[in-house]
PDB file of C-alpha atoms in Angstrom:
ATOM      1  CA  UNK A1364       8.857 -23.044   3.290  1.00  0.00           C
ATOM      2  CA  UNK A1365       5.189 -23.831   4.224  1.00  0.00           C
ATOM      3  CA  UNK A1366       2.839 -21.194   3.079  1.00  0.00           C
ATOM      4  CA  UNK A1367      -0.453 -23.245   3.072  1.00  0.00           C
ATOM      5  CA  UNK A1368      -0.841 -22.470  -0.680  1.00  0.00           C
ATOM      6  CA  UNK A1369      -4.469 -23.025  -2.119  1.00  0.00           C
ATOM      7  CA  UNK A1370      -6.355 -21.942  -5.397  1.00  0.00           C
ATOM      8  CA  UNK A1371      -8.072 -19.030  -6.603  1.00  0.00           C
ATOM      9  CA  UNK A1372     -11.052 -20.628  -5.853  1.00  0.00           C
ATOM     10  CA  UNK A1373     -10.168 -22.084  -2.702  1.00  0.00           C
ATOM     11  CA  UNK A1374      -9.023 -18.457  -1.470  1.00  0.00           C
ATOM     12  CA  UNK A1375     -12.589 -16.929  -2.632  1.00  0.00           C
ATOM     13  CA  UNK A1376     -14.558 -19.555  -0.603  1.00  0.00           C
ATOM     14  CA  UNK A1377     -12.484 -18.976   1.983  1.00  0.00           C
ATOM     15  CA  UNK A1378     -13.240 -15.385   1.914  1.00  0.00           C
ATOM     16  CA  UNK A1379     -16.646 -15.939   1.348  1.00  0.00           C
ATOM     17  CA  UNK A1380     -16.725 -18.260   4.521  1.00  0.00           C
ATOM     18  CA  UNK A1381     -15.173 -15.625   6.988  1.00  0.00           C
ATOM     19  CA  UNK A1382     -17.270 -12.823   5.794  1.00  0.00           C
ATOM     20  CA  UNK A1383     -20.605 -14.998   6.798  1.00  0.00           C
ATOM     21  CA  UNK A1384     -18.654 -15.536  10.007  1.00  0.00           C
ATOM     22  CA  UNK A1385     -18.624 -11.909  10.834  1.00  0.00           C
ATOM     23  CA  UNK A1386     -22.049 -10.963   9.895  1.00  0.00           C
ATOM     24  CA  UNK A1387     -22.764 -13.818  12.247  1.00  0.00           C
ATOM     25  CA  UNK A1388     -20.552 -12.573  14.593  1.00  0.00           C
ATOM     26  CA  UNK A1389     -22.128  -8.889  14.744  1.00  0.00           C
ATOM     27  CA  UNK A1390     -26.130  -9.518  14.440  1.00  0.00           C
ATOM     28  CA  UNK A1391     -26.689  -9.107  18.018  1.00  0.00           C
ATOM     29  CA  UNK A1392     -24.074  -5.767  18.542  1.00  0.00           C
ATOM     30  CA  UNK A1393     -25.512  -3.316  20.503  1.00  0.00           C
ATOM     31  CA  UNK A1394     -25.407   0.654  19.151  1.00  0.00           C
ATOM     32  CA  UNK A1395     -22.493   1.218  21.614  1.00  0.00           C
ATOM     33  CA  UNK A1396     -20.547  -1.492  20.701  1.00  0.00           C
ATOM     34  CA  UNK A1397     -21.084  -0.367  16.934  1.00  0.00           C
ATOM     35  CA  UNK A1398     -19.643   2.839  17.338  1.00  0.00           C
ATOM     36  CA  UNK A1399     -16.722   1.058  19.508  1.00  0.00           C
ATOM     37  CA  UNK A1400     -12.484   1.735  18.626  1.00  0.00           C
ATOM     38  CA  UNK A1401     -11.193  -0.831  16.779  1.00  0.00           C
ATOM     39  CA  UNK A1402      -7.373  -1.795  15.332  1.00  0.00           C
ATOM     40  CA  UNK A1403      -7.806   0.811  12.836  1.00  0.00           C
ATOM     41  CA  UNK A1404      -6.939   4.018  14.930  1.00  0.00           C
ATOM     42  CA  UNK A1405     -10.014   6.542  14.742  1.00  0.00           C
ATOM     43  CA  UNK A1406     -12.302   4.072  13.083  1.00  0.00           C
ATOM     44  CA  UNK A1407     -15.366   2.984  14.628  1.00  0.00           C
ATOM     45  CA  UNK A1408     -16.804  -0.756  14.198  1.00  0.00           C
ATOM     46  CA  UNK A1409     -19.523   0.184  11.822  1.00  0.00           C
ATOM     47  CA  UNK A1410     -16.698   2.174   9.661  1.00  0.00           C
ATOM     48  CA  UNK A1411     -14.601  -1.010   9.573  1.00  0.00           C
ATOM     49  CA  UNK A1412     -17.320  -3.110   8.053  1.00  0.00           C
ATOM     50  CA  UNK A1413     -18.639  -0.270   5.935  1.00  0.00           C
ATOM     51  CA  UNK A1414     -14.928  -0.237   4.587  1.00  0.00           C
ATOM     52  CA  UNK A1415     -15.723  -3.973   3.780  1.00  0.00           C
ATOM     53  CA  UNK A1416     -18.207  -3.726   2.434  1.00  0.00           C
ATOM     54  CA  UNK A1417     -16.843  -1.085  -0.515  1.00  0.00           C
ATOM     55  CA  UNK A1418     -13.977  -3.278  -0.934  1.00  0.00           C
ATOM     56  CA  UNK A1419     -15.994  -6.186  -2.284  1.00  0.00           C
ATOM     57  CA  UNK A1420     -17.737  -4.258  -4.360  1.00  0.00           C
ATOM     58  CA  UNK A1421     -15.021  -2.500  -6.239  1.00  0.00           C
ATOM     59  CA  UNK A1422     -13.314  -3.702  -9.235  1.00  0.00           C
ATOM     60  CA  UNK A1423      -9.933  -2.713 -10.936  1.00  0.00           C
ATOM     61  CA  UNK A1424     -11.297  -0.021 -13.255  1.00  0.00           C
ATOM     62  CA  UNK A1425     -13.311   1.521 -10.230  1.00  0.00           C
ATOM     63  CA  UNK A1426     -10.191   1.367  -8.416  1.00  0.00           C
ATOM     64  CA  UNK A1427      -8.322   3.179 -10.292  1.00  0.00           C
ATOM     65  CA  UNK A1428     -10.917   5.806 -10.975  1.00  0.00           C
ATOM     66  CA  UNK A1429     -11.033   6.301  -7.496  1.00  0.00           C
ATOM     67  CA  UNK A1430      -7.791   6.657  -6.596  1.00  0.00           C
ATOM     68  CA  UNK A1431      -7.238   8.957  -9.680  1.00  0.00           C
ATOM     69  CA  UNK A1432     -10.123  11.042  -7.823  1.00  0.00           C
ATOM     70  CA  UNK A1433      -8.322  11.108  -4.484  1.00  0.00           C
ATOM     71  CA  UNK A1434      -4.626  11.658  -6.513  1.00  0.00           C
ATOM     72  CA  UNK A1435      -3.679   8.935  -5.032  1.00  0.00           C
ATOM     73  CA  UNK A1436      -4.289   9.039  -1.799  1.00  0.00           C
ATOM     74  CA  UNK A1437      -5.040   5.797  -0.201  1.00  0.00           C
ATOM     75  CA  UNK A1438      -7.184   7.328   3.237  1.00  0.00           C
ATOM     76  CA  UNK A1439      -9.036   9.979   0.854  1.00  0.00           C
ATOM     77  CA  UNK A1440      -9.860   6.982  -1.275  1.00  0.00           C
ATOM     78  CA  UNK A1441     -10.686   4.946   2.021  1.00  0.00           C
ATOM     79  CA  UNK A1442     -13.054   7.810   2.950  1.00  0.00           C
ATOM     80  CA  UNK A1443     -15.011   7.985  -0.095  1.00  0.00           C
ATOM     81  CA  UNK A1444     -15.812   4.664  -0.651  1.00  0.00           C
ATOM     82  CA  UNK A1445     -16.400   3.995   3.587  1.00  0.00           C
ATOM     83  CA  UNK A1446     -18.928   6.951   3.537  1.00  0.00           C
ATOM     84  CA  UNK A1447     -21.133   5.348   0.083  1.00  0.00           C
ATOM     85  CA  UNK A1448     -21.571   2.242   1.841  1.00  0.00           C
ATOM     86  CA  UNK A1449     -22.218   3.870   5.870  1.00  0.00           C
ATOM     87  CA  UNK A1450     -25.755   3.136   5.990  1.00  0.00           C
ATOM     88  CA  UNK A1451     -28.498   5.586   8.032  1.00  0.00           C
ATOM     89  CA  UNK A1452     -28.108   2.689  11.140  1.00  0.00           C
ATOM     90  CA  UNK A1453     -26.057   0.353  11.528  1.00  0.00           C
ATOM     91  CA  UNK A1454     -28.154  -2.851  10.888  1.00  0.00           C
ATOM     92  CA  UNK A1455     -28.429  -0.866   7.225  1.00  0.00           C
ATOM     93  CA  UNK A1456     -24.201  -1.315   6.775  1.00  0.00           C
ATOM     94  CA  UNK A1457     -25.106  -4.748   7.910  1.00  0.00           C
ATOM     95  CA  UNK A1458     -27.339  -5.200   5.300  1.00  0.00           C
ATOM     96  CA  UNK A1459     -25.587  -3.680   2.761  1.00  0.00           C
ATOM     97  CA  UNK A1460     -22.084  -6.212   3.922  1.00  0.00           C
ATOM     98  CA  UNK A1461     -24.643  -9.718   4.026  1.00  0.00           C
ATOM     99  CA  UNK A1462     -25.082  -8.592   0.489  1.00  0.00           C
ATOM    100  CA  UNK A1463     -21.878  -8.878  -0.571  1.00  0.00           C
ATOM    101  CA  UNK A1464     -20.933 -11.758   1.748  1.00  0.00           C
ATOM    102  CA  UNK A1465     -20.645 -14.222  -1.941  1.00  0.00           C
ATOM    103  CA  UNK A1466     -19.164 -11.019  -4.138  1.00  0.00           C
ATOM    104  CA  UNK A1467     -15.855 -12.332  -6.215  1.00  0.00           C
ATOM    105  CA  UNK A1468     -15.397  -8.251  -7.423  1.00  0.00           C
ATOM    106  CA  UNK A1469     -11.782  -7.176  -6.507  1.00  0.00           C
ATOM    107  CA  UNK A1470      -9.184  -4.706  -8.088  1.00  0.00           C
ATOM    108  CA  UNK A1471      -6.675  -7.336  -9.206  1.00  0.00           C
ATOM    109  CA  UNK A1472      -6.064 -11.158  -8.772  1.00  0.00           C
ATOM    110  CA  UNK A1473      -4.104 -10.996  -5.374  1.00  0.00           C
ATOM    111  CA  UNK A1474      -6.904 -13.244  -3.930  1.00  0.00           C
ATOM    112  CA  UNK A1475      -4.985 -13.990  -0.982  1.00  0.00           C
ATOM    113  CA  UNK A1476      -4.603 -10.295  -0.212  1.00  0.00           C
ATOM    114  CA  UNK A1477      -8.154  -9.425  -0.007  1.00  0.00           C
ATOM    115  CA  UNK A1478      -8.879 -12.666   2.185  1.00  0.00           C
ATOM    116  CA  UNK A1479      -6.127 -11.054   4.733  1.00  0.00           C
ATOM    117  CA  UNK A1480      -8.034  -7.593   3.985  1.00  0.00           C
ATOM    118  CA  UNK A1481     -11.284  -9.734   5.221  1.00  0.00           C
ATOM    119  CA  UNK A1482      -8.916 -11.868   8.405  1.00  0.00           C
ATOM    120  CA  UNK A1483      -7.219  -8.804   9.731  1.00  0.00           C
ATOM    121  CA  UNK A1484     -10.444  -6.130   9.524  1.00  0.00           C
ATOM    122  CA  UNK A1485     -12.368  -9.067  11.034  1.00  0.00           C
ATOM    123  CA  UNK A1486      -9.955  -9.370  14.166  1.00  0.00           C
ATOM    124  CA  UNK A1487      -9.454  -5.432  14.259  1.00  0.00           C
ATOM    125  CA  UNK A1488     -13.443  -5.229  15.216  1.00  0.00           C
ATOM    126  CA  UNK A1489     -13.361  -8.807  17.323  1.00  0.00           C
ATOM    127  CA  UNK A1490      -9.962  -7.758  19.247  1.00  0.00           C
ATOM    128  CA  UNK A1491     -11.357  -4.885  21.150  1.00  0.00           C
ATOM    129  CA  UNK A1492     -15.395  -6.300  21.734  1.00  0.00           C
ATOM    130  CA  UNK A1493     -13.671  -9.048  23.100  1.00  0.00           C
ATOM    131  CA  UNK A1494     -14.959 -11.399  20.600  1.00  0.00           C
ATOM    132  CA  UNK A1495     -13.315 -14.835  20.486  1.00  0.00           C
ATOM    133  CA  UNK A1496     -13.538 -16.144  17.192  1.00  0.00           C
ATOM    134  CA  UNK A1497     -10.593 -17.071  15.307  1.00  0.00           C
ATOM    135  CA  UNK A1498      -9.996 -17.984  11.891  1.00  0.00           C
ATOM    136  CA  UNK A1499      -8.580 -21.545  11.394  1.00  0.00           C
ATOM    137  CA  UNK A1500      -5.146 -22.377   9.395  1.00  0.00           C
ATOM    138  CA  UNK A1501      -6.980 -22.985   6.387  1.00  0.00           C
ATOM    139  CA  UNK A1502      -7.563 -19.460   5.881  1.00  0.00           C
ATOM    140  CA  UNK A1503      -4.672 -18.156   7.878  1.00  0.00           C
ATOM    141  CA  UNK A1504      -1.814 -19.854   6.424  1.00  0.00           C
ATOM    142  CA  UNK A1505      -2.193 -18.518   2.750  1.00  0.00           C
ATOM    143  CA  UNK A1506      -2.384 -15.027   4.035  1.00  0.00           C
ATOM    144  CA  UNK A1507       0.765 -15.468   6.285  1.00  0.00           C
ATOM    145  CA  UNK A1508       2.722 -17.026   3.055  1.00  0.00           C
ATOM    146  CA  UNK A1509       1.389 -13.795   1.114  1.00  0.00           C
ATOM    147  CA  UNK A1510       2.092 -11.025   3.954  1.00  0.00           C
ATOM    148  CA  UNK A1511       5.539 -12.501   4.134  1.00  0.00           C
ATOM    149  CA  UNK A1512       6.442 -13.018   0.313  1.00  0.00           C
ATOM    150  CA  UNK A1513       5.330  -9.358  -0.591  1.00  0.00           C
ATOM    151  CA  UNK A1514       4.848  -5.618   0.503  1.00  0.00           C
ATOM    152  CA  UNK A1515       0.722  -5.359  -1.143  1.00  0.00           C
ATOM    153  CA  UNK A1516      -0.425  -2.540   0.794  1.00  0.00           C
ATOM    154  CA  UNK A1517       1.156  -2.930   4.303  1.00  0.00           C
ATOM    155  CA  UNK A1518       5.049  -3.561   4.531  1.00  0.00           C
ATOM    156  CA  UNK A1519       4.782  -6.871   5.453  1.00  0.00           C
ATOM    157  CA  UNK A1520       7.309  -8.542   3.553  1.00  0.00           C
ATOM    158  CA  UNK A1521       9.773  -5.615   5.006  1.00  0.00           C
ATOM    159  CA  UNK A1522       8.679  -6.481   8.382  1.00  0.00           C
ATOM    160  CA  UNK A1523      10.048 -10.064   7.545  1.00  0.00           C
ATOM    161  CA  UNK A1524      12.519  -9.629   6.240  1.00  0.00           C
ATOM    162  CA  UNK A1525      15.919 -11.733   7.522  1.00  0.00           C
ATOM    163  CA  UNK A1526      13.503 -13.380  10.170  1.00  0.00           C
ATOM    164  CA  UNK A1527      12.386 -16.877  10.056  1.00  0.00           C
ATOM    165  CA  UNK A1528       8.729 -17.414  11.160  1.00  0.00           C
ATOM    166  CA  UNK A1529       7.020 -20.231  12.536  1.00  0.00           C
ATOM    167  CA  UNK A1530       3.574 -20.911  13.442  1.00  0.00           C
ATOM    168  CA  UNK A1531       3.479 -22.605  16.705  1.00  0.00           C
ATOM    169  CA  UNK A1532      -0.465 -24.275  15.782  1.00  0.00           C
ATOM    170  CA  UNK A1533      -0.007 -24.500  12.321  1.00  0.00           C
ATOM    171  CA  UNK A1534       1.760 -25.729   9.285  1.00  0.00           C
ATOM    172  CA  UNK A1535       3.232 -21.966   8.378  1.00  0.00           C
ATOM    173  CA  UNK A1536       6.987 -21.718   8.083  1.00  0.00           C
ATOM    174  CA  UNK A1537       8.652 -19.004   6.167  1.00  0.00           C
ATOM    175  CA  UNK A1538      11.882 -17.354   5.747  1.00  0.00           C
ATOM    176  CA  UNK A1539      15.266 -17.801   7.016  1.00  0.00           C
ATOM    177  CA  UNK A1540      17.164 -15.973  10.106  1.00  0.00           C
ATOM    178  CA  UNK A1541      16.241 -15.006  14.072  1.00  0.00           C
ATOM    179  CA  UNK A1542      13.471 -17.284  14.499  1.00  0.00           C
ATOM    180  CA  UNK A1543      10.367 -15.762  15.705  1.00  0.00           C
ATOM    181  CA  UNK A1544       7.042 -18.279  16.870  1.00  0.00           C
ATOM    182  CA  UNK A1545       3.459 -17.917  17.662  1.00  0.00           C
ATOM    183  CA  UNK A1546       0.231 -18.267  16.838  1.00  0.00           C
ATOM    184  CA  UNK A1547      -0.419 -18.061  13.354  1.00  0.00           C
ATOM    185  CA  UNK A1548      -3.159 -15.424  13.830  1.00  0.00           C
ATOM    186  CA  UNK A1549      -0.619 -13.614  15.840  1.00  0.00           C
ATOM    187  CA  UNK A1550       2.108 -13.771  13.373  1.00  0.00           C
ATOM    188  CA  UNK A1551      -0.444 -13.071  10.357  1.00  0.00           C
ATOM    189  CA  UNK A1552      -2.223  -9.610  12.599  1.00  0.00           C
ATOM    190  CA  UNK A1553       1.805  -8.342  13.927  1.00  0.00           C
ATOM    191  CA  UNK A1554       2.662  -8.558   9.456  1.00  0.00           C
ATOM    192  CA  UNK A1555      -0.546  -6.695   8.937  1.00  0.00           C
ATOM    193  CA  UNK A1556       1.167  -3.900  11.538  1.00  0.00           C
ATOM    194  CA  UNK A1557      -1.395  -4.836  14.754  1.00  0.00           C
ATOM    195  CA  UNK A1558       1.466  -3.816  17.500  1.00  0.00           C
ATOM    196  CA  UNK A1559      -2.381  -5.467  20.118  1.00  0.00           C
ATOM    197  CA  UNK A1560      -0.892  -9.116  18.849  1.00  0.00           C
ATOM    198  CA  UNK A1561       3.003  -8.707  19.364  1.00  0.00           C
ATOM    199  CA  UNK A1562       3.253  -9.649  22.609  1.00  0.00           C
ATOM    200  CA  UNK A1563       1.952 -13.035  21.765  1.00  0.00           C
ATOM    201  CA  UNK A1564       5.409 -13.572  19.867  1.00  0.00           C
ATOM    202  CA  UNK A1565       8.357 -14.918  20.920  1.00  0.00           C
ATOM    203  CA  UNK A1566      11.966 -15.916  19.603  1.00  0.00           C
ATOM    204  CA  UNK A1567      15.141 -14.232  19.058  1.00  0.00           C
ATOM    205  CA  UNK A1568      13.738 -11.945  16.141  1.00  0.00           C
ATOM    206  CA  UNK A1569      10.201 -10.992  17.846  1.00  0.00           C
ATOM    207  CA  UNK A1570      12.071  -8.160  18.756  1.00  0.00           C
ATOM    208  CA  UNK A1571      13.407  -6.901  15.360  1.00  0.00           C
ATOM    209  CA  UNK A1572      10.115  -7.656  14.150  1.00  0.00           C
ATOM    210  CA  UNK A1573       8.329  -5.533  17.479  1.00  0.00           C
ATOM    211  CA  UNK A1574      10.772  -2.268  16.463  1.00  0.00           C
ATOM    212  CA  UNK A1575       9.767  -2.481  12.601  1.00  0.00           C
ATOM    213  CA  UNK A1576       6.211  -2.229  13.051  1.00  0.00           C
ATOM    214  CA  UNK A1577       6.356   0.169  15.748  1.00  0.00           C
ATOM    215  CA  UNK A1578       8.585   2.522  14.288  1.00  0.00           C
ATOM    216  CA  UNK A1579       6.382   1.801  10.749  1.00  0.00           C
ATOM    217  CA  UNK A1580       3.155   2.682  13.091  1.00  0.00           C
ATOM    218  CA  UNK A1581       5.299   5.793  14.576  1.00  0.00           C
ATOM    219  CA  UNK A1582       5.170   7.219  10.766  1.00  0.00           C
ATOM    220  CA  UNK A1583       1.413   6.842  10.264  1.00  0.00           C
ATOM    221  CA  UNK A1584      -1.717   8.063  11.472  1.00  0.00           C
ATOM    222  CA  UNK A1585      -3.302   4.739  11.710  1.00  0.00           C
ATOM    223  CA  UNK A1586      -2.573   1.341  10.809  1.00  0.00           C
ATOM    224  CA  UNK A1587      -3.316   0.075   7.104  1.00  0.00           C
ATOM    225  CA  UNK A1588      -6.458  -1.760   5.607  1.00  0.00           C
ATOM    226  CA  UNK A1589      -5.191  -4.569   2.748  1.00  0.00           C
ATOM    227  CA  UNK A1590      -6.227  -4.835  -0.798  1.00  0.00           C
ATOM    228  CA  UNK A1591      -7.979  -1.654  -1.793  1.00  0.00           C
ATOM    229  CA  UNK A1592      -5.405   0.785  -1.011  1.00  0.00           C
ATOM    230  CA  UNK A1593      -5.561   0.375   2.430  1.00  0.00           C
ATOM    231  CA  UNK A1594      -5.129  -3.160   5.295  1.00  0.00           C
ATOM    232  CA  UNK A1595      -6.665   0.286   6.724  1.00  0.00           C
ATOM    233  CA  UNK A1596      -4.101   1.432   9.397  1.00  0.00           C
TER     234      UNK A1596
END
């Protein structure tokens, strides 16, 4: 099984690296566009980012606190911490993300998790502006070995499970059973529960994988955010 392993601090520049790449990526936005759907049903780009933005600046104790404050909610947590980093414009949550492009703060050592959180959220604003950047292997493999070696806050190693999946522009190889091939960033987005990036999967198991993540969506009001208790929904 290829999995594209890497360090701990391999993963954080990694991280660090696609974070610049979306600041970059929304500096010229206009006001509609920030206030534009994205992947995460009922959030808005600026919400996305603003969601972001809380995650790398939370750390395991504040994490807990938080969730003890919301009982354990994961969107009433998601909330809270969105609306303390929503700034009065958008080129204020901007701000406040550049300045925690090069943070290392999460709530546990899953690095590979919160560079998915980072991959997916990125695509879930660039899928629907029609913005064409994609992540390279480098960063995408690691995050397809995690998604499919463990359930961390979307089902994605349940989603996986008894398939065999294959990158068809990368390295990543996991599992064993009804093959199903694609992109990486297709295979990485469809674990994360993105339904927008199933279609670019084929194979004798895309379509046990296509039912499990639509009936999983089916159950929820949107799909999930990694890492910090949400990859939002």
């Amino acid at each position: 099984m290829s999995t594209g392993k890497s360090t701990g601090g391999e993963l954080w520049a990694l991280i660090h690296a696609e974070r610049a790449k979306l600041a970059e990526d929304l500096e010229n936005l206009s006001e509609e566009q920030w206030q534009h759907g994205t992947l995460c049903t009922g959030w808005t780009v600026e919400q996305v980012l603003a969601h972001l933005t809380a995650a790398a600046g939370t750390n395991q104790r504040q994490w807990m606190r938080s969730m003890i404050g919301a009982r354990f909610r994961p969107d009433v947590h998601n909330q809270r911490r969105l609306a303390e980093h929503l700034g009065s414009t958008p080129a204020q949550t901007l701000q406040g993300f550049r300045a925690v492009i090069n943070s290392t703060t999460a709530p546990s050592a899953h690095t590979a998790a919160y560079l998915g959180e980072v991959l997916v959220h990125a695509q879930d604003i660039r899928h629907p502006l029609g913005l064409t950047r994609t992540p390279g292997p480098e960063a995408l493999d690691p995050v397809a070995g995690f998604f499919a070696s463990r359930d961390f806050a979307v089902p994605s190693k349940t989603y996986a499970e008894g398939l065999q999946l294959r990158a068809t522009d990368s390295a990543f190889n996991a599992g064993y059973g009804f093959l199903v091939t694609g992109p990486v960033l297709a295979l990485v987005m469809s674990l994360a529960g993105r339904a927008a990036y199933l279609d670019q999967l084929t194979g004798p198991g895309a379509s046990t994988l296509r039912a499990r993540v639509e009936r999983n969506l089916a159950t929820v009001s949107a799909p999930p955010a990694s890492g910090t208790g949400s990859v939002a929904q």
